[in-house]
Coordinates of C-alpha atoms in Angstrom, one line a residue:
X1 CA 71.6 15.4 -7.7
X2 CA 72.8 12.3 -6.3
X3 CA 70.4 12.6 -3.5
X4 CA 68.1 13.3 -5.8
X5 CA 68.5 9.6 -7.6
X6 CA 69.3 7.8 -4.4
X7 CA 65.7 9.1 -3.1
X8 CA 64.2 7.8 -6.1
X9 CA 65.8 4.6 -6.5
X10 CA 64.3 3.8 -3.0
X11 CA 61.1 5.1 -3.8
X12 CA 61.3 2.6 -6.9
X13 CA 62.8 -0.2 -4.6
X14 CA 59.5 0.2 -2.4
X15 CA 57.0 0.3 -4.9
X16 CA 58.4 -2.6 -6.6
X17 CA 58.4 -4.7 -3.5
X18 CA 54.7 -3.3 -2.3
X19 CA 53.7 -4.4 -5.3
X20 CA 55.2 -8.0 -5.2
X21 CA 53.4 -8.4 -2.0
X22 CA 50.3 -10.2 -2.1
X23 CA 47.5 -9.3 0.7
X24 CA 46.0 -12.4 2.5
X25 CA 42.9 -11.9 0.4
X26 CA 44.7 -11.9 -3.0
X27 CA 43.9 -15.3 -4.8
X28 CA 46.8 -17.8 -4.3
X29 CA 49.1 -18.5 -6.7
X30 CA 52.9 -18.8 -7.7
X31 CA 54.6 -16.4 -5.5
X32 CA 56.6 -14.8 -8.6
X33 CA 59.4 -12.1 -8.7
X34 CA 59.6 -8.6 -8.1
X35 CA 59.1 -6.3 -10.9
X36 CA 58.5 -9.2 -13.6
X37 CA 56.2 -11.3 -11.0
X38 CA 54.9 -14.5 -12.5
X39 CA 55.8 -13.8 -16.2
X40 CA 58.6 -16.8 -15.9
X41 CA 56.0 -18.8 -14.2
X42 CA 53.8 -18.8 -17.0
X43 CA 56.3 -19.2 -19.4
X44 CA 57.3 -22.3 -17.8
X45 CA 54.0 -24.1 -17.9
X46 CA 53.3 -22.7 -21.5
X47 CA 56.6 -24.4 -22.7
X48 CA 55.7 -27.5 -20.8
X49 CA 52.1 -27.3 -21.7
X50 CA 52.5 -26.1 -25.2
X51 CA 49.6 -24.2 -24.7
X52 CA 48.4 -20.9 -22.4
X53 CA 44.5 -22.6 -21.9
X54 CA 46.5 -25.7 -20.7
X55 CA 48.4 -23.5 -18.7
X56 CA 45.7 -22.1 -17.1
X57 CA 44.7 -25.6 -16.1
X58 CA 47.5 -27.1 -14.8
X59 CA 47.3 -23.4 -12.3
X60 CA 44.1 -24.0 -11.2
X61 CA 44.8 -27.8 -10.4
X62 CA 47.4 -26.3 -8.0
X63 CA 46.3 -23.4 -6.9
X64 CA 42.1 -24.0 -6.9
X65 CA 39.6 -22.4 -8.6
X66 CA 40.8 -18.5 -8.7
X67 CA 44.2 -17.9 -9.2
X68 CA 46.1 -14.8 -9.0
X69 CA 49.0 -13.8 -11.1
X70 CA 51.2 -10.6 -11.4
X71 CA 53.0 -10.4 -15.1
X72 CA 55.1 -7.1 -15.2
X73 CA 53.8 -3.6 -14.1
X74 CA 50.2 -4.6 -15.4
X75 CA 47.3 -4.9 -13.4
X76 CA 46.8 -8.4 -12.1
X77 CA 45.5 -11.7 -13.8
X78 CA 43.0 -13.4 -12.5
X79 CA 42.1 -16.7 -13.6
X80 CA 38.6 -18.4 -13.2
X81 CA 37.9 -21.8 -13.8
X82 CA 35.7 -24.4 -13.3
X83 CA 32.1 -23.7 -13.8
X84 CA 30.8 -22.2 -10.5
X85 CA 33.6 -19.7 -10.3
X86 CA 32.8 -19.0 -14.4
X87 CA 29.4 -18.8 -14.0
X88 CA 29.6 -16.4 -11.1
X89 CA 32.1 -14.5 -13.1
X90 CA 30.6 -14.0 -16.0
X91 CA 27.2 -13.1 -14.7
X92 CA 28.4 -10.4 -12.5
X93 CA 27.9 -7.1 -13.7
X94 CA 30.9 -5.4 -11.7
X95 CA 33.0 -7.8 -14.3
X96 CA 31.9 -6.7 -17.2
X97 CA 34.4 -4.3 -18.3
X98 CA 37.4 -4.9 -20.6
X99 CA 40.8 -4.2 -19.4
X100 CA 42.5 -0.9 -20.2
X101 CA 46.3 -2.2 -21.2
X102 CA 48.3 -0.9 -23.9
X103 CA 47.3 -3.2 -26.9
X104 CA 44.3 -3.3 -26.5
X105 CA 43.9 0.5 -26.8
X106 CA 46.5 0.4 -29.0
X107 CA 44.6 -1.7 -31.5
X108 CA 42.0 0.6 -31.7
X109 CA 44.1 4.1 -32.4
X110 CA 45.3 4.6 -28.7
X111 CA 41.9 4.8 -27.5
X112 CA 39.0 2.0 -26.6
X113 CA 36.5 1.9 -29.8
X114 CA 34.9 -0.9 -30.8
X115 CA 32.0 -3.2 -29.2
X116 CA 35.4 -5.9 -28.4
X117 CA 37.1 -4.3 -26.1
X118 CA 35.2 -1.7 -25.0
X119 CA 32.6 -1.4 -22.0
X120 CA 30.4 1.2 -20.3
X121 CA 28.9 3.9 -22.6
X122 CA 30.3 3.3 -25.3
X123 CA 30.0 -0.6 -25.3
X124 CA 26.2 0.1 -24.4
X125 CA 25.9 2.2 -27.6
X126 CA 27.8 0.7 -30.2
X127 CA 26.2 -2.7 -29.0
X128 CA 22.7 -1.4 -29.3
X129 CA 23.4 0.3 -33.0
X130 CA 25.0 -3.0 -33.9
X131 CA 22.5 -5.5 -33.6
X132 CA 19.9 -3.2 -34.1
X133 CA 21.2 -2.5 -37.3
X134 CA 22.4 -6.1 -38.5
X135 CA 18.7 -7.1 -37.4
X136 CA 17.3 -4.8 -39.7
X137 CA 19.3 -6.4 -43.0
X138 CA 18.5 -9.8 -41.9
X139 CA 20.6 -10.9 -38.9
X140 CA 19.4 -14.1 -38.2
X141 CA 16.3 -14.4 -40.3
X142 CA 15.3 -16.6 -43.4
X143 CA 17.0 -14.0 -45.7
X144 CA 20.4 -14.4 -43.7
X145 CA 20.1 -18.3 -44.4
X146 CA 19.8 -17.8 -47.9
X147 CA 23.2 -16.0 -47.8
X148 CA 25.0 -18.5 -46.2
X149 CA 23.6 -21.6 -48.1
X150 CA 24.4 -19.6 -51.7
X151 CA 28.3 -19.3 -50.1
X152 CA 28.0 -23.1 -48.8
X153 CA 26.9 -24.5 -52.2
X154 CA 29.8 -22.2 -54.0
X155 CA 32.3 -23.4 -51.5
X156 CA 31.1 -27.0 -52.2
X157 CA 31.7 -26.4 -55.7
X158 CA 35.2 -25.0 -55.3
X159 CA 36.1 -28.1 -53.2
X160 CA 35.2 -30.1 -55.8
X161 CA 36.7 -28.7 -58.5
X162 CA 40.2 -29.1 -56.3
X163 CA 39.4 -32.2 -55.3
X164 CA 40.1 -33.3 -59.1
X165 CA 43.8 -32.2 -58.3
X166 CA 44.5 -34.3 -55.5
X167 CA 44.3 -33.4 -51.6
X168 CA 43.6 -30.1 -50.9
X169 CA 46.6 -28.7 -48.5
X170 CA 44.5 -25.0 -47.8
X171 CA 41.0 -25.7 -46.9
X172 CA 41.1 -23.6 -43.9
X173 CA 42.1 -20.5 -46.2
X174 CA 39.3 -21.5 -48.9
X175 CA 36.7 -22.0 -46.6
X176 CA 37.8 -18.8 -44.7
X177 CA 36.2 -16.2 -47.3
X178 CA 33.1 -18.2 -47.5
X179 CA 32.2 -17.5 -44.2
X180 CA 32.8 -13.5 -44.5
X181 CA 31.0 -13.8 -47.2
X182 CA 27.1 -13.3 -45.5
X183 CA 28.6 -11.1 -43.1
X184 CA 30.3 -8.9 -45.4
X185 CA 27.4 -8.8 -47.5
X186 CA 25.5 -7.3 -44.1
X187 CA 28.5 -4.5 -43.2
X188 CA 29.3 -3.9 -46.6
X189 CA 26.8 -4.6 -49.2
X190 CA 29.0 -6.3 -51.3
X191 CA 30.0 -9.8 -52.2
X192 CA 33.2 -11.6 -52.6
X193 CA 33.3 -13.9 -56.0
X194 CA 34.4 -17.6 -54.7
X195 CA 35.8 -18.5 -58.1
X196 CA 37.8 -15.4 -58.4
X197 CA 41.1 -14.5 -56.5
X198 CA 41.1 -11.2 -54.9
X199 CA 44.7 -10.2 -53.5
X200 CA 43.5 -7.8 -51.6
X201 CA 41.1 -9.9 -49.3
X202 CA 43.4 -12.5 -49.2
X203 CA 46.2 -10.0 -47.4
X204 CA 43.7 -8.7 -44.8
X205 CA 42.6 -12.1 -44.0
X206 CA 46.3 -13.2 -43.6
X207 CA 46.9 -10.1 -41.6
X208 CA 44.7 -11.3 -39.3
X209 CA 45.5 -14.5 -39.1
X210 CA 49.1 -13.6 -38.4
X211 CA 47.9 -10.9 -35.7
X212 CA 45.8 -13.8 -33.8
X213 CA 48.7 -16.4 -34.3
X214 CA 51.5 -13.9 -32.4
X215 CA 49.1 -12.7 -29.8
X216 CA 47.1 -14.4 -26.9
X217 CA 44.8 -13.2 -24.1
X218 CA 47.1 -12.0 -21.2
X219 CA 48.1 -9.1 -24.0
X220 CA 52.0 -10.3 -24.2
X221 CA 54.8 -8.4 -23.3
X222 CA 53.5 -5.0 -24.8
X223 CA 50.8 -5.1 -22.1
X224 CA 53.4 -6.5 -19.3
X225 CA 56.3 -3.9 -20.0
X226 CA 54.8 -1.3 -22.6
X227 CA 57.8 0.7 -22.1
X228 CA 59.9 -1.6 -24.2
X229 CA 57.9 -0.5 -26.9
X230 CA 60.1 2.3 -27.5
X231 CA 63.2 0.6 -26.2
X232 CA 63.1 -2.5 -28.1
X233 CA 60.4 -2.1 -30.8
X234 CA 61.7 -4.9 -33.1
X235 CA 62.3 -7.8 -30.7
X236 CA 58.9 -7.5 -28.7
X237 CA 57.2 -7.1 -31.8
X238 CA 55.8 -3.5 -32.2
X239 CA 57.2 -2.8 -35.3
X240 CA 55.9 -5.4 -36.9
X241 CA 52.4 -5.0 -35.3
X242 CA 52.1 -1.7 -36.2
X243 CA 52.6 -2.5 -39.8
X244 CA 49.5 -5.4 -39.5
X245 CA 47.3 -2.8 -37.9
X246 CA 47.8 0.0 -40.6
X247 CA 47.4 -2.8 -43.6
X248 CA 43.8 -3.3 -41.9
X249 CA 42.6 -0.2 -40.6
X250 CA 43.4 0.6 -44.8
X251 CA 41.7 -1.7 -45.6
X252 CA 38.4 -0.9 -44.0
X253 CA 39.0 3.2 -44.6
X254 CA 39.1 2.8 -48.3
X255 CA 35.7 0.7 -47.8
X256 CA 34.0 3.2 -46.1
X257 CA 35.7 6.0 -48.4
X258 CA 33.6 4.1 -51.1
X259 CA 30.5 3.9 -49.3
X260 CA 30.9 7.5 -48.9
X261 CA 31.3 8.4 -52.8
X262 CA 28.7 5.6 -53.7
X263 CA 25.9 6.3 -51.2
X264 CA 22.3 8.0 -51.7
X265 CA 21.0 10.1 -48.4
X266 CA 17.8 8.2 -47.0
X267 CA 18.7 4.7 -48.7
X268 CA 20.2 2.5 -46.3
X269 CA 22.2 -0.6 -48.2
X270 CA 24.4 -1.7 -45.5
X271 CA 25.3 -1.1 -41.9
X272 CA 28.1 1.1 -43.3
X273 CA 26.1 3.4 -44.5
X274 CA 23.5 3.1 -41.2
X275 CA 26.7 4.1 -39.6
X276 CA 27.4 7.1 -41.5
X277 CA 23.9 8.5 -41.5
X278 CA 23.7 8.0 -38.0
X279 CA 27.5 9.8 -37.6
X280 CA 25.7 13.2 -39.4
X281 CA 22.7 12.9 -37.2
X282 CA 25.7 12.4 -33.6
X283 CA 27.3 15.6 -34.8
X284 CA 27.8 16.6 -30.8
X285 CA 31.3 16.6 -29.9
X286 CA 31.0 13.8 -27.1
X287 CA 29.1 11.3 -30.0
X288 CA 30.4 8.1 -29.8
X289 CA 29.8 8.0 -33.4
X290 CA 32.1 8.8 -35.6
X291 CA 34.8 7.2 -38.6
X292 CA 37.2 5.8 -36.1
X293 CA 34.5 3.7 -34.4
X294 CA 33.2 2.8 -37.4
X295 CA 36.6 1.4 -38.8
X296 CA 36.8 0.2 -34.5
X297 CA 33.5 -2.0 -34.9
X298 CA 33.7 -2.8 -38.5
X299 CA 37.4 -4.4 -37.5
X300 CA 35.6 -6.1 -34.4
X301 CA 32.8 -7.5 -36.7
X302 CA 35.3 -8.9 -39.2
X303 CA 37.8 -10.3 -36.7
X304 CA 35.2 -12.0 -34.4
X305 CA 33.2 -13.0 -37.6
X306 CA 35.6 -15.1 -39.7
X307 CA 38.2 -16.5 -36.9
X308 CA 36.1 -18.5 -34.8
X309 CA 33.4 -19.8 -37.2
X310 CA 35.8 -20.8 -39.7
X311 CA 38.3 -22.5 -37.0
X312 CA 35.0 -24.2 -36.0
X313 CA 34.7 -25.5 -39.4
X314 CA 38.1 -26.3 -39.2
X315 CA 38.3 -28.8 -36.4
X316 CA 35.1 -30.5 -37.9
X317 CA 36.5 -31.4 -40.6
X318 CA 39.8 -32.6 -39.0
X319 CA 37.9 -34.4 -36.6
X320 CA 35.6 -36.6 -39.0
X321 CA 38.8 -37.1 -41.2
X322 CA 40.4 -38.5 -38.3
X323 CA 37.2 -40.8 -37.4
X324 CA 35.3 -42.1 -39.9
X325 CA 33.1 -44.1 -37.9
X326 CA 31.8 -40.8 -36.9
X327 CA 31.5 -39.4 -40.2
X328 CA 29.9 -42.2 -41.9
X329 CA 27.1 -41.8 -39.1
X330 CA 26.7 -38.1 -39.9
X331 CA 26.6 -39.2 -43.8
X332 CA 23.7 -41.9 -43.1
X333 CA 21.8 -39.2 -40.6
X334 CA 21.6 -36.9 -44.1
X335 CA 21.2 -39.3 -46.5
X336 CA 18.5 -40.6 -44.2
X337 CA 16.5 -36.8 -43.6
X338 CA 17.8 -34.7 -47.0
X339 CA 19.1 -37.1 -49.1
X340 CA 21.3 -36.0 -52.1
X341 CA 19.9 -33.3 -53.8
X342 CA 17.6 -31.1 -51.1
X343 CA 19.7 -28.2 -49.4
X344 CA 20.2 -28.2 -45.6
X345 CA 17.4 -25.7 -43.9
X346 CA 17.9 -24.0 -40.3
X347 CA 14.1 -25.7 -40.0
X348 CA 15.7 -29.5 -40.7
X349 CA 17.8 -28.8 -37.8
X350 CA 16.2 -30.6 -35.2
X351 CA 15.5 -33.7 -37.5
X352 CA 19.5 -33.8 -37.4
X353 CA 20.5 -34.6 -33.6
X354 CA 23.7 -36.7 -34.8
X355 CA 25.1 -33.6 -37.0
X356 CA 24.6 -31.1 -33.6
X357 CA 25.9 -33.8 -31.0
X358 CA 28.9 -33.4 -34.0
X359 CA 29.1 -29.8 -34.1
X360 CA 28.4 -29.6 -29.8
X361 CA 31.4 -32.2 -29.3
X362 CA 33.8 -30.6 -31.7
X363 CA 33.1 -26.9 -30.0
X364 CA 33.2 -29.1 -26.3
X365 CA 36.9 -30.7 -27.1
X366 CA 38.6 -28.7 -29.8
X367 CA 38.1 -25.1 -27.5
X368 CA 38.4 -22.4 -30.4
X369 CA 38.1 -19.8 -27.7
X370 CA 39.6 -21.5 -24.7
X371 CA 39.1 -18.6 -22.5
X372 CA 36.5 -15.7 -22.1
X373 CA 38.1 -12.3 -23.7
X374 CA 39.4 -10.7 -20.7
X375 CA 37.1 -9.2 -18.7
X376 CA 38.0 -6.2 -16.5
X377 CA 36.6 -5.4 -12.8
X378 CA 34.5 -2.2 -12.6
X379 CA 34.8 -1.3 -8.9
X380 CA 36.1 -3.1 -5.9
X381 CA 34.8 -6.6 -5.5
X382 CA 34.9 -10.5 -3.9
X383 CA 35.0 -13.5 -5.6
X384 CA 34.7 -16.8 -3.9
X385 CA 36.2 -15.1 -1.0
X386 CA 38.8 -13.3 -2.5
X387 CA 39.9 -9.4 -3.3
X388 CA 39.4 -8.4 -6.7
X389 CA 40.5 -4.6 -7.2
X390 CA 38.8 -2.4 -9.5
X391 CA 40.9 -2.8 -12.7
X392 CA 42.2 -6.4 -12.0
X393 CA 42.0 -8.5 -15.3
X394 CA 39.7 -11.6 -15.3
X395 CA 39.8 -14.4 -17.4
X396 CA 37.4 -17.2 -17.0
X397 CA 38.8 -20.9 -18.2
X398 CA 36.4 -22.1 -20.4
X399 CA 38.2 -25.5 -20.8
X400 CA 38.0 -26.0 -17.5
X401 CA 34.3 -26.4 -17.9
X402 CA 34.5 -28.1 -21.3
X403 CA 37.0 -30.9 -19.8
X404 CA 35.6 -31.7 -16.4
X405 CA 36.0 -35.2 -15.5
X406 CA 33.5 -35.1 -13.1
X407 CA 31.0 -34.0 -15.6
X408 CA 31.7 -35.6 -18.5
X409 CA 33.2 -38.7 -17.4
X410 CA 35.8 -39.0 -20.1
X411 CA 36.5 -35.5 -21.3
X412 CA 39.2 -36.3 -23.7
X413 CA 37.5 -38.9 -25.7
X414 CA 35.8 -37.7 -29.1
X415 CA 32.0 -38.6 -28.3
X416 CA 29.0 -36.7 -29.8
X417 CA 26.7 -39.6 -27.8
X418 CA 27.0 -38.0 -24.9
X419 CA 24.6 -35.0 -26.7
X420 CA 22.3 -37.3 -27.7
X421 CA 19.3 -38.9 -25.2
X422 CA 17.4 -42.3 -24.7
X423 CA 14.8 -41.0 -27.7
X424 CA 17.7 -40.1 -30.3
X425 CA 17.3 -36.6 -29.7
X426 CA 20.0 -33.8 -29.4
X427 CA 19.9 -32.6 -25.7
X428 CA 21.9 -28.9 -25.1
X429 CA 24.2 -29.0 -22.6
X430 CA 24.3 -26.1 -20.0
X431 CA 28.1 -27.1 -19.9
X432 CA 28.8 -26.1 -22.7
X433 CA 30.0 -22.0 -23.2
X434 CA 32.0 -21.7 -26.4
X435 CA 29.7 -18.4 -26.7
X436 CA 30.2 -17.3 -23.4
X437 CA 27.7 -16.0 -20.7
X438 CA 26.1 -13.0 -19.6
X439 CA 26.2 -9.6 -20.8
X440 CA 29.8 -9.9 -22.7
X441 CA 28.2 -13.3 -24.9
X442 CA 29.4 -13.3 -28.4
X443 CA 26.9 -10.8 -30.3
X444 CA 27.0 -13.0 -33.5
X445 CA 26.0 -16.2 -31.4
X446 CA 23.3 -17.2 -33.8
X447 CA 25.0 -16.0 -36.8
X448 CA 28.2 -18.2 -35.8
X449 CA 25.6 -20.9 -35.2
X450 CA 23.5 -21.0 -38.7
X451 CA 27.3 -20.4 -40.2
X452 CA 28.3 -23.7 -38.7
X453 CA 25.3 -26.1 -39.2
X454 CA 24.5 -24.8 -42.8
X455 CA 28.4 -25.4 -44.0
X456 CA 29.1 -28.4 -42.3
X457 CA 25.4 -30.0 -43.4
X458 CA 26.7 -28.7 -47.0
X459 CA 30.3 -29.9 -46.9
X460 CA 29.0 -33.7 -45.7
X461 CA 26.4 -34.0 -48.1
X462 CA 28.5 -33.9 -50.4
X463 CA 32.1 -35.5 -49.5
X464 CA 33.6 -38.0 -47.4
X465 CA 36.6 -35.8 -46.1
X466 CA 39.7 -38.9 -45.8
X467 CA 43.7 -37.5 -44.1
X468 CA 46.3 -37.8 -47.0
X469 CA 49.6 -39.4 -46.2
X470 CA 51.1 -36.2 -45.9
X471 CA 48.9 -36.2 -42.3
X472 CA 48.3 -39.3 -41.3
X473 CA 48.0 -38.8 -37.6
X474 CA 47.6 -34.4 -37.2
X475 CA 47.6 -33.1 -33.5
X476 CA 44.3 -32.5 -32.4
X477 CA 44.9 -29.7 -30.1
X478 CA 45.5 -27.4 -33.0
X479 CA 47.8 -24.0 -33.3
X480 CA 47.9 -21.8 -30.7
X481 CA 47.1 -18.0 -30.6
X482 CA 44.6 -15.4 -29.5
X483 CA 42.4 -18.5 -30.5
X484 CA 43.1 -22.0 -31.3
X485 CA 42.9 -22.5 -34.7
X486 CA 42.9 -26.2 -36.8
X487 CA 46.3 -28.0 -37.5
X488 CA 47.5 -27.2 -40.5
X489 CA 46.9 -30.9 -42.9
X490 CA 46.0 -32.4 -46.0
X491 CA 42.4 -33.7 -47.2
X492 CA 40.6 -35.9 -49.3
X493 CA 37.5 -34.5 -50.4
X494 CA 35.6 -37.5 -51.9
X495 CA 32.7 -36.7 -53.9
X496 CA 29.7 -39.1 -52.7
X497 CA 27.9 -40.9 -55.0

């Protein structure tokens, strides 16, 4: 017996230390410790940093452009930055997959559902049905706009009538179920009332906000040690976790229970009940298509549609409130093309170039989505000279790109000129990726998009937004989290005359 556990505590000894040595062509980076490897590392520059994307930085101003890290018994962490090595990245193919670690399985029912964190096959599929299907209720067409300008105006309203009250302390909440609202309506067929409080929306959508506020992109120490999951389930977490999953995947069952009772065979209201008819017609046992993805990609659609449009809005706001030189020029640029009364219109966008050079410098500095979501090495590969396994994770460092000094000249500075041309006119910037590249860009880019212009042309039509007091000076950089969301402050919202 004792031989027995002396043979495999070498055994153990050896892996551990084959595995804390790195190969010549393995990307540089802190040398780390055995079995934890470069988890205190990161730590370290987190706690400086306050932040992981500033982490991620301060690595690659060390170490160059790919960095290699080792956190626990998970595969490796690779981190990309600056935008050659992103580009490259994220145009690959072979890096297209999404890593298999515990949570994010685990997210999903113990198995990879969804269009989010999912690849191959099934990404291909459920991708395909996806937009096919949102196309088809009006993804991105006149009837979509309609949507979101009937939520805007509402939302405007709203603001206004709390505006009466004093400064508003939960705009980011309020404006949060405005924005499900046109994407909702496409999943679900149904509508959430602005003017009428619905508990049960509000604990999904503070679910979710909790479960993006205690995670970030590296997967924590559930995908590090997942063992300690059922050693120490309270203190890293699971427990907790758990609970937050079940409270949503509820949520979305007893929505497609109701579809299910409601629904007439042949007519098509929603994409929820496109899914279910297209779930009888996959009967095969090796469909893709059945209730679990559904809740998977319904989930995915939810999460990805709310968090990062409404943080966008978010940081606009607290931006202009925070300069008012630059709000007052957004005010004069739609007093000057809509005036007072006539609603903003995807087709006045172009006779706007101050309100996009806005909207591009706020996505540019305040970096909702600071990194790609980790992408995952299908086979064997190099990358600017370096070994990247199959299974390695990859994330490309999109602040990196969005704060190069040698591009933009003065990164940290607040400046929607530098959108704008000689002429006046808006001018893209190939620069800037808050939507990602390549195969794995966001799937709701242009909803995100029309989301964005139409509230924020709404919102500054109709109030000058002014810091209260209670914030005079807020912290740009935000709250950290799976994304970065808007500091939490207080607003004016001044009605313009």
């Amino acid at each position: 017996m004792w031989f027995a556990i002396l043979c495999l505590a070498i055994g153990l000894t050896i892996k551990i230390l084959h595995d804390w040595r790195r190969s010549s062509k393995f990307p540089p980076g802190p040398r780390g410790l055995p079995l934890v490897g470069n988890i205190f590392d990161v730590k370290r520059l987190v706690d400086e940093t306050t932040f992981y994307s500033h982490a991620w930085c301060r690595l690659a101003d060390t170490y160059g452009p790919i960095v290699g890290l080792k956190l626990g018994t998970a595969e490796p962490l690779i981190i990309v930055s600056g935008r050659d090595a992103v580009v490259e990245m994220m145009s690959r193919p072979e890096f297209d997959g999404r890593p298999n670690g515990f949570l994010f399985k685990h997210r999903t029912g113990g198995e990879r559902r969804g269009v989010m964190f999912t690849d191959g096959d099934i990404w291909r599929d459920q991708r395909r049905f996806v937009l096919r299907t949102l196309k088809e209720f009006g993804f991105g067409k006149m009837a979509m706009e309609d949507i979101i300008l009937n939520d805007a105006v509402s939302l405007t309203s709203i603001i206004e009538s709390l505006a009466k009250s004093g400064p508003i302390t939960n705009l980011h909440n309020i404006t949060s179920i405005a924005v499900l609202n046109s994407l909702w309506t496409l999943i679900a067929g149904s509508r959430f009332d602005l003017n009428k409080e619905n508990p049960k929306l509000r604990e999904i959508l503070s679910v979710l906000n909790d479960l993006i506020r205690n995670s970030n992109v590296t997967g924590g120490i559930l995908t590090h040690f997942p063992l300690l999951r059922y050693i120490i389930p309270n203190f890293t977490g699971f427990t907790v976790l758990n609970q937050r999953l079940a409270r949503m995947s509820q949520f979305f069952r007893s929505e497609i229970a109701r579809h299910k009772q409601t629904r007439m065979h042949g007519e098509f209201r929603d994409f929820i009940d496109v899914y279910l008819a297209e779930m009888e017609q996959s009967s095969s046992i090796i469909s893709c298509f059945d209730e679990e993805q559904l809740i998977s990609v319904v989930k995915d659609l939810f999460s990805a549609g709310v968090e990062t449009t409404n943080n966008t809005i978010g940081f606009i706001i607290t931006h202009l409130a925070v300069r008012q030189d630059v709000q007052k020029k957004v005010h004069e640029e739609i007093e000057r093309v809509l005036g007072k009364e006539v609603l903003p219109r995807i087709a006045y966008k172009n006779r706007l170039p101050y309100l996009n050079a806005t909207i591009a410098e706020v996505l540019r500095l305040a970096n909702v989505g600071p990194t790609s979501i980790p992408h995952r090495a299908m086979t064997d590969a190099t990358l600017l000279g370096y070994e990247i396994k199959k299974n390695y994770t990859l994330l490309a460092n999109l602040k990196s790109v969005h704060m190069d000094e040698k591009h933009w000249g003065d990164p940290k500075e607040f400046r929607p000129e530098r959108f704008i041309n000689d002429r006046g006119e808006y001018v893209e910037d190939p620069w800037l990726m808050s939507f990602g590249l390549g195969r794995r860009k966001c799937l709701g880019e242009i909803l995100a998009k029309n989301s964005v212009f139409l509230f924020t042309a709404c919102l500054l039509q109709k109030f000058q937004f002014t810091l209260s007091p209670e914030h005079p000076d807020p912290i740009l950089d935000g709250v950290e989290g799976f994304t970065i969301a808007p500091p939490d402050i207080c607003v004016n919202a001044i009605k313009r005359n």
